[in-house]
Amino acid sequence: MATTPPCTASARPQRAIQVLLGHLAPAPVEFRVQLPDGAEQSWTGGKVWPSGLALADWLAHQLPSSFMVGAKVLELGCGVAPLASAIAALRGAASVEATDGSWRAVQIASRNLYESVRSASASLPSRCHVSSLQWESVHNLRRGGAYNLILFADCVYTEKAAAVL
């Protein structure tokens, strides 16, 4: 498993969308998510999926004093938009690890996660990481202990993937 720094300026995606989560919650959260352009968006990790939005929106409705405070969070299959990870960080998780099997998704997700949490607090980006993870190699993942909360939405499309998970 390798961790990547945010995208360099030359690798920055050019399309972006605004995402509002928890719009009925006491503290709604708005993110700007950069997406890959053109043909690059045809792969599953290159877009924002409704199930990922639903998971992040549900998390955004949880109060800061909820189950996320102090948790060590792992997100599987975040694609380019680790929205659930960003919400977990903003809601008090001690550490957040967003992962995807696509190196290109990891590069874009790293920048999106960093941009999503840095405006809330200078210390949040240091608690958030995006890594490449093939589920078959999950034994390489654990950094200093188990995870308290594992998040994923719409990640399993085949029986083989389900068996590995």
PDB file of C-alpha atoms in Angstrom:
ATOM      1  CA  MET A   1       0.000   0.000   0.000  1.00  0.00           C
ATOM      2  CA  ALA A   2       1.414   3.362  -0.981  1.00  0.00           C
ATOM      3  CA  THR A   3       0.301   6.813   0.103  1.00  0.00           C
ATOM      4  CA  THR A   4       0.374   9.615  -2.409  1.00  0.00           C
ATOM      5  CA  PRO A   5       0.701  13.355  -1.873  1.00  0.00           C
ATOM      6  CA  PRO A   6      -1.907  15.658  -3.384  1.00  0.00           C
ATOM      7  CA  CYS A   7      -1.883  15.984  -7.187  1.00  0.00           C
ATOM      8  CA  THR A   8       0.623  18.326  -8.699  1.00  0.00           C
ATOM      9  CA  ALA A   9      -0.661  21.293 -10.675  1.00  0.00           C
ATOM     10  CA  SER A  10       0.005  19.549 -13.989  1.00  0.00           C
ATOM     11  CA  ALA A  11      -2.043  16.507 -12.941  1.00  0.00           C
ATOM     12  CA  ARG A  12      -5.021  18.489 -11.613  1.00  0.00           C
ATOM     13  CA  PRO A  13      -8.411  17.529 -12.966  1.00  0.00           C
ATOM     14  CA  GLN A  14     -10.275  20.318 -14.737  1.00  0.00           C
ATOM     15  CA  ARG A  15     -13.960  19.617 -13.960  1.00  0.00           C
ATOM     16  CA  ALA A  16     -15.456  20.264 -10.533  1.00  0.00           C
ATOM     17  CA  ILE A  17     -18.826  19.930  -8.840  1.00  0.00           C
ATOM     18  CA  GLN A  18     -20.208  21.404  -5.632  1.00  0.00           C
ATOM     19  CA  VAL A  19     -21.619  18.906  -3.133  1.00  0.00           C
ATOM     20  CA  LEU A  20     -23.829  19.922  -0.189  1.00  0.00           C
ATOM     21  CA  LEU A  21     -24.172  17.265   2.512  1.00  0.00           C
ATOM     22  CA  GLY A  22     -26.331  17.260   5.603  1.00  0.00           C
ATOM     23  CA  HIS A  23     -28.460  20.120   4.293  1.00  0.00           C
ATOM     24  CA  LEU A  24     -31.044  19.472   7.029  1.00  0.00           C
ATOM     25  CA  ALA A  25     -28.425  18.993   9.746  1.00  0.00           C
ATOM     26  CA  PRO A  26     -27.454  21.760  12.183  1.00  0.00           C
ATOM     27  CA  ALA A  27     -24.107  22.170  10.400  1.00  0.00           C
ATOM     28  CA  PRO A  28     -24.340  21.328   6.676  1.00  0.00           C
ATOM     29  CA  VAL A  29     -21.079  20.790   4.825  1.00  0.00           C
ATOM     30  CA  GLU A  30     -20.238  21.904   1.295  1.00  0.00           C
ATOM     31  CA  PHE A  31     -17.378  20.463  -0.736  1.00  0.00           C
ATOM     32  CA  ARG A  32     -15.909  21.235  -4.133  1.00  0.00           C
ATOM     33  CA  VAL A  33     -14.982  17.934  -5.765  1.00  0.00           C
ATOM     34  CA  GLN A  34     -12.645  17.852  -8.736  1.00  0.00           C
ATOM     35  CA  LEU A  35     -13.337  15.144 -11.295  1.00  0.00           C
ATOM     36  CA  PRO A  36     -11.332  13.715 -14.179  1.00  0.00           C
ATOM     37  CA  ASP A  37     -12.161  15.047 -17.634  1.00  0.00           C
ATOM     38  CA  GLY A  38     -13.352  13.317 -20.786  1.00  0.00           C
ATOM     39  CA  ALA A  39     -12.645   9.639 -21.287  1.00  0.00           C
ATOM     40  CA  GLU A  40     -11.034   9.406 -17.855  1.00  0.00           C
ATOM     41  CA  GLN A  41     -14.444   9.576 -16.198  1.00  0.00           C
ATOM     42  CA  SER A  42     -15.603   6.303 -17.778  1.00  0.00           C
ATOM     43  CA  TRP A  43     -14.060   4.106 -15.034  1.00  0.00           C
ATOM     44  CA  THR A  44     -16.036   3.427 -11.864  1.00  0.00           C
ATOM     45  CA  GLY A  45     -13.780   5.452  -9.567  1.00  0.00           C
ATOM     46  CA  GLY A  46     -13.896   8.507 -11.819  1.00  0.00           C
ATOM     47  CA  LYS A  47     -17.331   9.747 -10.823  1.00  0.00           C
ATOM     48  CA  VAL A  48     -19.430  10.511  -7.769  1.00  0.00           C
ATOM     49  CA  TRP A  49     -21.983   7.746  -7.216  1.00  0.00           C
ATOM     50  CA  PRO A  50     -25.413   8.285  -5.592  1.00  0.00           C
ATOM     51  CA  SER A  51     -24.673   5.655  -2.937  1.00  0.00           C
ATOM     52  CA  GLY A  52     -21.467   7.451  -1.948  1.00  0.00           C
ATOM     53  CA  LEU A  53     -23.399  10.699  -1.661  1.00  0.00           C
ATOM     54  CA  ALA A  54     -26.060   8.967   0.448  1.00  0.00           C
ATOM     55  CA  LEU A  55     -23.453   7.518   2.841  1.00  0.00           C
ATOM     56  CA  ALA A  56     -21.677  10.866   3.227  1.00  0.00           C
ATOM     57  CA  ASP A  57     -24.980  12.694   3.665  1.00  0.00           C
ATOM     58  CA  TRP A  58     -26.046  10.249   6.399  1.00  0.00           C
ATOM     59  CA  LEU A  59     -22.718  10.754   8.165  1.00  0.00           C
ATOM     60  CA  ALA A  60     -23.116  14.537   7.861  1.00  0.00           C
ATOM     61  CA  HIS A  61     -26.398  14.273   9.792  1.00  0.00           C
ATOM     62  CA  GLN A  62     -24.628  12.677  12.768  1.00  0.00           C
ATOM     63  CA  LEU A  63     -23.797  15.012  15.617  1.00  0.00           C
ATOM     64  CA  PRO A  64     -20.127  15.745  16.391  1.00  0.00           C
ATOM     65  CA  SER A  65     -20.543  13.910  19.706  1.00  0.00           C
ATOM     66  CA  SER A  66     -21.523  10.751  17.839  1.00  0.00           C
ATOM     67  CA  PHE A  67     -19.728   7.460  17.234  1.00  0.00           C
ATOM     68  CA  MET A  68     -17.127   9.072  14.937  1.00  0.00           C
ATOM     69  CA  VAL A  69     -15.366  11.092  17.640  1.00  0.00           C
ATOM     70  CA  GLY A  70     -11.949   9.576  18.262  1.00  0.00           C
ATOM     71  CA  ALA A  71     -12.531   6.738  15.793  1.00  0.00           C
ATOM     72  CA  LYS A  72      -9.950   5.323  13.425  1.00  0.00           C
ATOM     73  CA  VAL A  73     -11.824   5.262  10.103  1.00  0.00           C
ATOM     74  CA  LEU A  74     -11.159   3.278   6.920  1.00  0.00           C
ATOM     75  CA  GLU A  75     -13.031   4.006   3.686  1.00  0.00           C
ATOM     76  CA  LEU A  76     -12.905   1.344   0.981  1.00  0.00           C
ATOM     77  CA  GLY A  77     -13.363   2.222  -2.685  1.00  0.00           C
ATOM     78  CA  CYS A  78     -13.507   5.980  -2.259  1.00  0.00           C
ATOM     79  CA  GLY A  79     -12.886   6.709  -5.945  1.00  0.00           C
ATOM     80  CA  VAL A  80     -12.005  10.319  -6.683  1.00  0.00           C
ATOM     81  CA  ALA A  81     -14.423  11.680  -4.059  1.00  0.00           C
ATOM     82  CA  PRO A  82     -13.697  10.482  -0.504  1.00  0.00           C
ATOM     83  CA  LEU A  83     -16.724  12.353   0.839  1.00  0.00           C
ATOM     84  CA  ALA A  84     -17.462   9.885   3.669  1.00  0.00           C
ATOM     85  CA  SER A  85     -13.848  10.208   4.840  1.00  0.00           C
ATOM     86  CA  ALA A  86     -14.038  14.005   4.770  1.00  0.00           C
ATOM     87  CA  ILE A  87     -17.227  13.984   6.846  1.00  0.00           C
ATOM     88  CA  ALA A  88     -15.712  11.505   9.338  1.00  0.00           C
ATOM     89  CA  ALA A  89     -12.712  13.816   9.780  1.00  0.00           C
ATOM     90  CA  LEU A  90     -14.933  16.865  10.222  1.00  0.00           C
ATOM     91  CA  ARG A  91     -17.095  14.983  12.733  1.00  0.00           C
ATOM     92  CA  GLY A  92     -14.143  14.178  14.993  1.00  0.00           C
ATOM     93  CA  ALA A  93     -12.448  10.998  13.776  1.00  0.00           C
ATOM     94  CA  ALA A  94      -8.927  10.631  15.171  1.00  0.00           C
ATOM     95  CA  SER A  95      -7.619   9.331  11.844  1.00  0.00           C
ATOM     96  CA  VAL A  96      -9.065   8.690   8.414  1.00  0.00           C
ATOM     97  CA  GLU A  97      -7.699   6.406   5.699  1.00  0.00           C
ATOM     98  CA  ALA A  98      -9.510   6.596   2.343  1.00  0.00           C
ATOM     99  CA  THR A  99      -8.532   3.878  -0.135  1.00  0.00           C
ATOM    100  CA  ASP A 100      -9.117   2.857  -3.720  1.00  0.00           C
ATOM    101  CA  GLY A 101      -7.647   0.244  -6.037  1.00  0.00           C
ATOM    102  CA  SER A 102      -7.004   2.751  -8.826  1.00  0.00           C
ATOM    103  CA  TRP A 103      -3.826   4.791  -8.570  1.00  0.00           C
ATOM    104  CA  ARG A 104      -5.407   7.590 -10.648  1.00  0.00           C
ATOM    105  CA  ALA A 105      -8.389   7.727  -8.275  1.00  0.00           C
ATOM    106  CA  VAL A 106      -6.003   7.884  -5.304  1.00  0.00           C
ATOM    107  CA  GLN A 107      -4.166  10.858  -6.820  1.00  0.00           C
ATOM    108  CA  ILE A 108      -7.362  12.853  -7.355  1.00  0.00           C
ATOM    109  CA  ALA A 109      -8.943  11.709  -4.068  1.00  0.00           C
ATOM    110  CA  SER A 110      -5.870  12.837  -2.151  1.00  0.00           C
ATOM    111  CA  ARG A 111      -6.267  16.371  -3.408  1.00  0.00           C
ATOM    112  CA  ASN A 112     -10.040  16.348  -2.895  1.00  0.00           C
ATOM    113  CA  LEU A 113      -9.749  15.115   0.694  1.00  0.00           C
ATOM    114  CA  TYR A 114      -7.048  17.626   1.523  1.00  0.00           C
ATOM    115  CA  GLU A 115      -9.034  20.514   0.025  1.00  0.00           C
ATOM    116  CA  SER A 116     -12.225  19.358   1.771  1.00  0.00           C
ATOM    117  CA  VAL A 117     -10.831  19.333   5.295  1.00  0.00           C
ATOM    118  CA  ARG A 118      -8.092  21.987   5.310  1.00  0.00           C
ATOM    119  CA  SER A 119     -10.486  24.926   5.505  1.00  0.00           C
ATOM    120  CA  ALA A 120     -12.085  23.544   8.690  1.00  0.00           C
ATOM    121  CA  SER A 121      -8.860  23.098  10.658  1.00  0.00           C
ATOM    122  CA  ALA A 122      -5.142  23.216  10.004  1.00  0.00           C
ATOM    123  CA  SER A 123      -4.647  19.927  11.887  1.00  0.00           C
ATOM    124  CA  LEU A 124      -7.227  17.886   9.970  1.00  0.00           C
ATOM    125  CA  PRO A 125      -5.167  17.183   6.828  1.00  0.00           C
ATOM    126  CA  SER A 126      -2.433  15.536   8.911  1.00  0.00           C
ATOM    127  CA  ARG A 127      -5.007  13.035  10.241  1.00  0.00           C
ATOM    128  CA  CYS A 128      -6.305  12.160   6.758  1.00  0.00           C
ATOM    129  CA  HIS A 129      -4.598   9.894   4.231  1.00  0.00           C
ATOM    130  CA  VAL A 130      -5.479   8.422   0.859  1.00  0.00           C
ATOM    131  CA  SER A 131      -3.831   5.165  -0.162  1.00  0.00           C
ATOM    132  CA  SER A 132      -3.897   2.638  -2.940  1.00  0.00           C
ATOM    133  CA  LEU A 133      -5.347  -0.638  -1.706  1.00  0.00           C
ATOM    134  CA  GLN A 134      -6.052  -3.891  -3.464  1.00  0.00           C
ATOM    135  CA  TRP A 135      -8.402  -5.834  -1.209  1.00  0.00           C
ATOM    136  CA  GLU A 136      -6.315  -8.959  -1.667  1.00  0.00           C
ATOM    137  CA  SER A 137      -3.491  -7.097   0.131  1.00  0.00           C
ATOM    138  CA  VAL A 138      -5.511  -5.755   3.044  1.00  0.00           C
ATOM    139  CA  HIS A 139      -3.053  -7.315   5.514  1.00  0.00           C
ATOM    140  CA  ASN A 140      -0.594  -4.563   4.444  1.00  0.00           C
ATOM    141  CA  LEU A 141      -3.022  -1.824   5.416  1.00  0.00           C
ATOM    142  CA  ARG A 142      -3.172  -1.610   9.176  1.00  0.00           C
ATOM    143  CA  ARG A 143      -1.193   1.342  10.467  1.00  0.00           C
ATOM    144  CA  GLY A 144      -0.851   0.954  14.209  1.00  0.00           C
ATOM    145  CA  GLY A 145      -3.939  -1.021  15.104  1.00  0.00           C
ATOM    146  CA  ALA A 146      -7.446  -1.906  14.069  1.00  0.00           C
ATOM    147  CA  TYR A 147     -10.080   0.389  12.606  1.00  0.00           C
ATOM    148  CA  ASN A 148     -13.163   1.323  14.637  1.00  0.00           C
ATOM    149  CA  LEU A 149     -15.263   2.213  11.617  1.00  0.00           C
ATOM    150  CA  ILE A 150     -15.101   0.858   8.056  1.00  0.00           C
ATOM    151  CA  LEU A 151     -17.085   2.741   5.413  1.00  0.00           C
ATOM    152  CA  PHE A 152     -17.930   1.738   1.862  1.00  0.00           C
ATOM    153  CA  ALA A 153     -20.793   2.200  -0.551  1.00  0.00           C
ATOM    154  CA  ASP A 154     -21.445   0.543  -3.890  1.00  0.00           C
ATOM    155  CA  CYS A 155     -18.040  -1.162  -3.988  1.00  0.00           C
ATOM    156  CA  VAL A 156     -18.878  -4.757  -4.796  1.00  0.00           C
ATOM    157  CA  TYR A 157     -19.895  -5.585  -8.369  1.00  0.00           C
ATOM    158  CA  THR A 158     -18.799  -9.215  -8.659  1.00  0.00           C
ATOM    159  CA  GLU A 159     -18.909 -12.362  -6.544  1.00  0.00           C
ATOM    160  CA  LYS A 160     -15.110 -12.495  -6.623  1.00  0.00           C
ATOM    161  CA  ALA A 161     -14.858  -9.000  -5.093  1.00  0.00           C
ATOM    162  CA  ALA A 162     -17.411  -9.915  -2.434  1.00  0.00           C
ATOM    163  CA  ALA A 163     -15.428 -13.011  -1.481  1.00  0.00           C
ATOM    164  CA  VAL A 164     -12.224 -11.001  -1.116  1.00  0.00           C
ATOM    165  CA  LEU A 165     -13.961  -8.362   0.960  1.00  0.00           C
TER     166      LEU A 165
END
